[in-house]
Short mmCIF file of C-alpha atoms and ligand atoms in Angstrom, two decimals:
data_model
loop_
_atom_site.label_atom_id
_atom_site.label_comp_id
_atom_site.label_asym_id
_atom_site.label_seq_id
_atom_site.Cartn_x
_atom_site.Cartn_y
_atom_site.Cartn_z
CA MET A 1 -4.23 38.93 -2.05
CA ALA A 2 -6.02 35.79 -0.73
CA ARG A 3 -8.72 38.00 0.81
CA PHE A 4 -9.16 39.97 -2.48
CA LYS A 5 -9.66 36.65 -4.38
CA PHE A 6 -12.29 35.50 -1.76
CA ARG A 7 -14.24 38.72 -2.16
CA CYS A 8 -14.26 38.52 -6.00
CA GLY A 9 -15.47 34.92 -5.69
CA ARG A 10 -18.44 36.06 -3.72
CA GLY A 11 -19.50 38.53 -6.32
CA ASP A 12 -22.30 41.04 -5.76
CA ALA A 13 -24.96 38.46 -4.92
CA MET A 14 -26.57 38.42 -1.44
CA ILE A 15 -28.93 35.61 -2.56
CA GLN A 16 -28.16 33.05 -5.28
CA LEU A 17 -30.31 30.12 -6.31
CA HIS A 18 -29.39 27.68 -9.03
CA ASP A 19 -31.87 25.16 -10.40
CA VAL A 20 -33.61 24.68 -7.07
CA CYS A 21 -36.38 22.09 -6.65
CA LYS A 22 -38.37 21.27 -3.54
CA SER A 23 -41.02 18.62 -3.18
CA PHE A 24 -43.26 17.53 -0.28
CA MET A 25 -45.00 14.24 0.44
CA GLN A 26 -48.73 14.69 0.18
CA GLY A 27 -50.17 11.31 1.14
CA ASP A 28 -48.27 8.72 -0.93
CA GLU A 29 -47.41 11.29 -3.62
CA SER A 30 -44.42 13.57 -3.91
CA VAL A 31 -45.58 16.99 -5.04
CA PHE A 32 -43.27 19.68 -6.23
CA ALA A 33 -43.72 23.09 -4.51
CA LEU A 34 -40.73 24.66 -6.40
CA THR A 35 -39.34 23.69 -9.83
CA GLN A 36 -35.98 24.76 -11.19
CA ILE A 37 -35.83 28.07 -9.51
CA SER A 38 -32.76 30.28 -10.35
CA LEU A 39 -32.55 33.62 -8.77
CA HIS A 40 -29.94 36.43 -8.12
CA VAL A 41 -30.54 39.19 -5.64
CA LYS A 42 -27.80 41.76 -5.43
CA ARG A 43 -26.52 43.20 -2.21
CA GLY A 44 -28.66 46.19 -1.21
CA GLU A 45 -31.45 45.24 -3.58
CA CYS A 46 -35.15 45.27 -2.49
CA VAL A 47 -37.15 42.66 -4.32
CA VAL A 48 -40.84 41.94 -3.99
CA LEU A 49 -42.05 38.38 -4.50
CA LYS A 50 -45.66 37.93 -5.69
CA GLY A 51 -47.68 34.88 -6.36
CA ASN A 52 -51.08 33.27 -5.58
CA SER A 53 -51.75 31.36 -2.43
CA GLY A 54 -49.94 28.02 -2.58
CA SER A 55 -47.54 29.16 -5.39
CA GLY A 56 -44.43 28.51 -3.18
CA LYS A 57 -43.51 31.93 -1.73
CA SER A 58 -43.05 30.71 1.91
CA THR A 59 -41.24 27.64 0.74
CA LEU A 60 -38.79 29.73 -1.25
CA LEU A 61 -38.11 32.00 1.70
CA SER A 62 -37.55 29.08 4.05
CA LEU A 63 -35.00 27.62 1.70
CA ILE A 64 -33.08 30.86 1.48
CA ALA A 65 -33.08 31.01 5.31
CA GLY A 66 -31.79 27.52 5.60
CA LEU A 67 -34.87 26.41 7.42
CA ALA A 68 -35.49 23.70 4.87
CA GLN A 69 -33.28 21.97 2.35
CA PRO A 70 -33.95 21.68 -1.40
CA ASN A 71 -34.25 18.26 -3.11
CA SER A 72 -31.74 19.54 -5.71
CA GLY A 73 -29.99 22.67 -6.68
CA GLU A 74 -27.96 25.20 -4.71
CA VAL A 75 -29.01 28.03 -2.41
CA SER A 76 -26.31 30.55 -1.38
CA VAL A 77 -26.52 33.59 1.03
CA ASP A 78 -23.71 36.08 1.24
CA GLY A 79 -21.51 33.77 -0.71
CA ARG A 80 -22.12 30.67 1.42
CA GLU A 81 -24.03 27.72 0.36
CA ILE A 82 -26.59 27.66 3.23
CA SER A 83 -28.35 24.58 1.67
CA LYS A 84 -25.24 22.46 2.30
CA LEU A 85 -24.28 23.68 5.73
CA PRO A 86 -24.77 21.47 8.84
CA GLU A 87 -27.72 22.77 10.95
CA GLN A 88 -25.43 24.43 13.62
CA PHE A 89 -23.67 26.54 10.97
CA SER A 90 -26.82 27.41 8.97
CA ALA A 91 -28.34 28.46 12.30
CA LYS A 92 -25.35 30.70 12.95
CA LEU A 93 -25.54 32.30 9.56
CA ARG A 94 -29.16 32.90 9.99
CA ARG A 95 -28.66 34.43 13.41
CA GLN A 96 -25.93 36.75 12.35
CA LYS A 97 -26.99 37.79 8.87
CA ILE A 98 -30.70 37.11 8.28
CA GLY A 99 -33.82 38.63 9.74
CA PHE A 100 -36.78 36.44 8.99
CA ILE A 101 -40.33 37.77 9.44
CA PHE A 102 -42.52 34.61 9.37
CA GLN A 103 -46.02 34.65 7.95
CA LYS A 104 -47.19 32.92 11.11
CA PHE A 105 -44.95 34.93 13.47
CA HIS A 106 -43.63 31.82 15.39
CA LEU A 107 -43.44 33.78 18.68
CA ILE A 108 -43.00 31.89 21.97
CA PRO A 109 -46.51 32.38 23.53
CA HIS A 110 -45.69 32.22 27.23
CA LEU A 111 -42.85 34.71 27.01
CA THR A 112 -43.24 38.46 27.10
CA ALA A 113 -42.83 40.62 23.93
CA LEU A 114 -39.44 41.76 25.22
CA GLU A 115 -38.28 38.22 25.89
CA ASN A 116 -39.29 37.15 22.44
CA VAL A 117 -37.30 39.97 20.82
CA ILE A 118 -34.27 39.09 22.91
CA THR A 119 -34.23 35.39 21.91
CA PRO A 120 -31.97 35.73 18.75
CA LEU A 121 -29.39 37.63 20.83
CA ILE A 122 -29.10 34.92 23.59
CA PRO A 123 -26.29 32.87 21.87
CA GLU A 124 -24.23 36.07 21.45
CA ASN A 125 -23.34 36.12 25.21
CA LEU A 126 -23.97 39.90 25.69
CA ALA A 127 -24.45 41.64 28.99
CA LEU A 128 -28.08 41.64 30.17
CA SER A 129 -28.20 45.43 30.02
CA LEU A 130 -27.05 45.40 26.33
CA LEU A 131 -29.57 42.73 25.48
CA ASP A 132 -32.27 44.78 27.02
CA GLU A 133 -31.13 47.98 25.28
CA LYS A 134 -30.93 46.40 21.80
CA ALA A 135 -34.35 44.80 22.15
CA LYS A 136 -35.98 47.88 23.40
CA THR A 137 -34.43 49.97 20.48
CA SER A 138 -35.79 47.50 17.96
CA MET A 139 -39.24 47.51 19.58
CA GLU A 140 -39.29 51.25 19.60
CA GLN A 141 -38.51 51.29 15.89
CA CYS A 142 -41.46 48.94 15.30
CA GLY A 143 -43.85 50.96 17.45
CA ILE A 144 -44.31 48.13 20.05
CA ALA A 145 -42.13 49.17 22.96
CA HIS A 146 -45.25 50.02 25.02
CA LYS A 147 -46.20 46.32 25.08
CA ALA A 148 -42.70 45.04 26.14
CA GLN A 149 -43.81 43.32 29.37
CA MET A 150 -47.01 41.73 27.97
CA ARG A 151 -47.12 38.09 27.21
CA VAL A 152 -47.36 37.70 23.50
CA ASN A 153 -50.42 35.42 23.63
CA ARG A 154 -52.32 38.35 25.07
CA LEU A 155 -51.46 40.72 22.12
CA SER A 156 -53.54 41.37 19.06
CA GLY A 157 -52.48 39.91 15.69
CA GLY A 158 -51.02 43.33 14.49
CA GLU A 159 -49.15 43.72 17.83
CA GLN A 160 -47.72 40.16 17.52
CA GLN A 161 -46.67 40.99 13.97
CA ARG A 162 -44.74 44.06 15.19
CA VAL A 163 -43.00 41.94 17.88
CA ALA A 164 -42.11 39.43 15.18
CA ILE A 165 -40.64 42.27 13.07
CA ALA A 166 -38.75 43.72 16.05
CA ARG A 167 -37.23 40.30 16.66
CA ALA A 168 -36.19 39.93 13.04
CA LEU A 169 -34.37 43.28 13.14
CA VAL A 170 -32.71 43.05 16.55
CA ASN A 171 -29.47 41.55 15.21
CA ASN A 172 -29.08 44.37 12.53
CA PRO A 173 -29.30 41.68 9.70
CA LEU A 174 -27.73 42.14 6.31
CA LEU A 175 -30.64 40.34 4.66
CA ILE A 176 -34.30 40.64 5.59
CA LEU A 177 -36.74 37.85 4.39
CA ALA A 178 -40.28 38.97 5.04
CA ASP A 179 -43.27 36.74 4.46
CA GLU A 180 -46.45 38.96 4.09
CA PRO A 181 -45.22 41.39 6.81
CA THR A 182 -48.24 43.74 6.64
CA ALA A 183 -50.91 41.08 6.31
CA ASN A 184 -52.23 41.72 9.91
CA LEU A 185 -51.68 45.45 10.03
CA ASP A 186 -54.11 48.27 9.36
CA GLU A 187 -53.18 50.89 6.70
CA ASN A 188 -51.54 53.33 9.08
CA LEU A 189 -49.37 50.64 10.71
CA SER A 190 -48.55 49.22 7.30
CA ARG A 191 -47.36 52.59 6.10
CA GLU A 192 -45.18 52.99 9.16
CA LEU A 193 -43.70 49.60 8.77
CA ILE A 194 -43.03 50.13 5.03
CA ALA A 195 -41.24 53.41 5.89
CA GLN A 196 -39.03 51.35 8.13
CA PHE A 197 -38.32 48.96 5.15
CA GLU A 198 -37.40 52.08 3.05
CA ARG A 199 -34.99 53.32 5.87
CA LEU A 200 -33.36 49.80 5.83
CA LYS A 201 -33.04 49.94 2.10
CA ARG A 202 -31.20 53.26 2.38
CA GLN A 203 -28.86 51.60 4.88
CA GLY A 204 -27.98 49.03 2.25
CA ILE A 205 -29.93 46.12 3.71
CA THR A 206 -30.99 43.55 1.12
CA GLN A 207 -34.67 42.65 1.30
CA LEU A 208 -36.83 39.93 -0.27
CA ILE A 209 -40.45 40.52 0.63
CA ALA A 210 -43.34 38.21 -0.15
CA THR A 211 -46.28 40.61 -0.39
CA HIS A 212 -49.39 41.66 -2.34
CA ASP A 213 -49.71 44.96 -0.47
CA PRO A 214 -49.79 47.84 -3.00
CA LEU A 215 -48.57 50.23 -0.28
CA PHE A 216 -45.10 48.79 -0.77
CA PHE A 217 -44.84 50.54 -4.10
CA GLU A 218 -45.78 54.06 -2.91
CA LEU A 219 -42.34 55.08 -1.66
CA GLY A 220 -40.55 53.86 -4.76
CA PHE A 221 -37.81 51.90 -3.06
CA VAL A 222 -38.69 48.47 -4.49
CA ASP A 223 -36.15 47.70 -7.21
CA ARG A 224 -37.79 44.67 -8.79
CA ILE A 225 -40.88 42.48 -8.67
CA ILE A 226 -40.65 38.79 -9.36
CA GLU A 227 -43.58 36.52 -9.67
CA ILE A 228 -43.92 32.84 -8.84
CA LYS A 229 -46.60 30.69 -10.39
CA ASN A 230 -47.15 27.00 -9.44
CA GLY A 231 -43.62 26.82 -8.05
CA GLU A 232 -41.96 28.41 -11.11
CA LEU A 233 -40.63 31.98 -11.53
CA VAL A 234 -42.25 33.64 -14.46
N1 ATP B 301 -44.54 20.99 4.97
C1 ATP B 301 -45.28 20.80 3.85
N2 ATP B 301 -45.74 19.56 3.60
C2 ATP B 301 -46.49 19.31 2.47
N3 ATP B 301 -46.86 20.31 1.54
C3 ATP B 301 -46.40 21.50 1.79
C4 ATP B 301 -45.60 21.82 2.95
N4 ATP B 301 -45.26 23.17 2.93
C5 ATP B 301 -45.82 23.64 1.82
N5 ATP B 301 -46.48 22.68 1.13
C6 ATP B 301 -47.17 22.83 -0.17
O1 ATP B 301 -46.30 23.50 -1.03
C7 ATP B 301 -47.07 24.51 -1.81
C8 ATP B 301 -46.48 25.88 -1.62
O2 ATP B 301 -46.76 26.29 -0.30
P1 ATP B 301 -46.32 27.75 0.27
O3 ATP B 301 -46.66 27.73 1.72
O4 ATP B 301 -44.85 27.87 -0.09
O5 ATP B 301 -47.18 28.69 -0.56
P2 ATP B 301 -47.43 30.29 -0.46
O6 ATP B 301 -47.17 30.88 -1.87
O7 ATP B 301 -46.52 30.81 0.61
O8 ATP B 301 -48.96 30.43 -0.14
P3 ATP B 301 -49.72 31.47 0.80
O9 ATP B 301 -49.80 32.71 -0.08
O10 ATP B 301 -51.08 30.91 1.08
O11 ATP B 301 -48.93 31.71 2.06
C9 ATP B 301 -48.49 24.31 -1.35
O12 ATP B 301 -49.19 23.47 -2.31
C10 ATP B 301 -48.38 23.63 0.01
O13 ATP B 301 -49.61 22.87 0.26
MG1 MG B 302 -47.07 31.72 2.40
#
């Protein structure tokens, strides 16, 4: 009975934001990057986030991932208020449930592609052979397994992007947050990657994707487009 109540309480939302504001210091001034954002993304939904450069897309994704905290308002993921969790718990929630594809990749340059993909799995204390197998499977799905032993600082931008995507997917996340994931890929690679997002959607994975790439709309799996302008949802 208690469990039933808990489930009802979580509702159908994978992402829930209520009146979220985020400002940054620019010189002596505090400038708002996000103003009173409220957003509800259902489990299994695929939502595209559009907006001009500087409108607040990356800031919004980093708040949802618990990588930054709002000045005010609430951010919940899978029923847990990630914006109020101490860092060790938000890191755990992120590791176990969220796959984040960063706009600037954030790979560790002196490690190989395979080692980068393995990093989110390290705290899980898995056998080395299982780590290797999971990372290789994810790299194969992203078409980058042939570069497994290369140091990432020797890879092209598109190859680094595919390593970053393989790393985001290696934990089988419930939620994918992707920041311009096709920005460095040519059209063929973009199509392959988008087909992968479509497969993830069929598996019930929730996705919030910041993108301007029209190819995302060809396969018809995007449920909704939301637009952000000067830090406000329109
Ligand atoms: N750490 C920071 N310190 C100061 N200002 C910041 C910081 N991060 C973001 N901003 C500001 O917040 C606003 C939103 O930035 P954000 O990176 O979220 O935009 P974006 O929509 O992702 O842009 P782009 O399409 O160019 O990636 C910008 O004006 C930016 O200068
Ligand atoms: Mg951005």
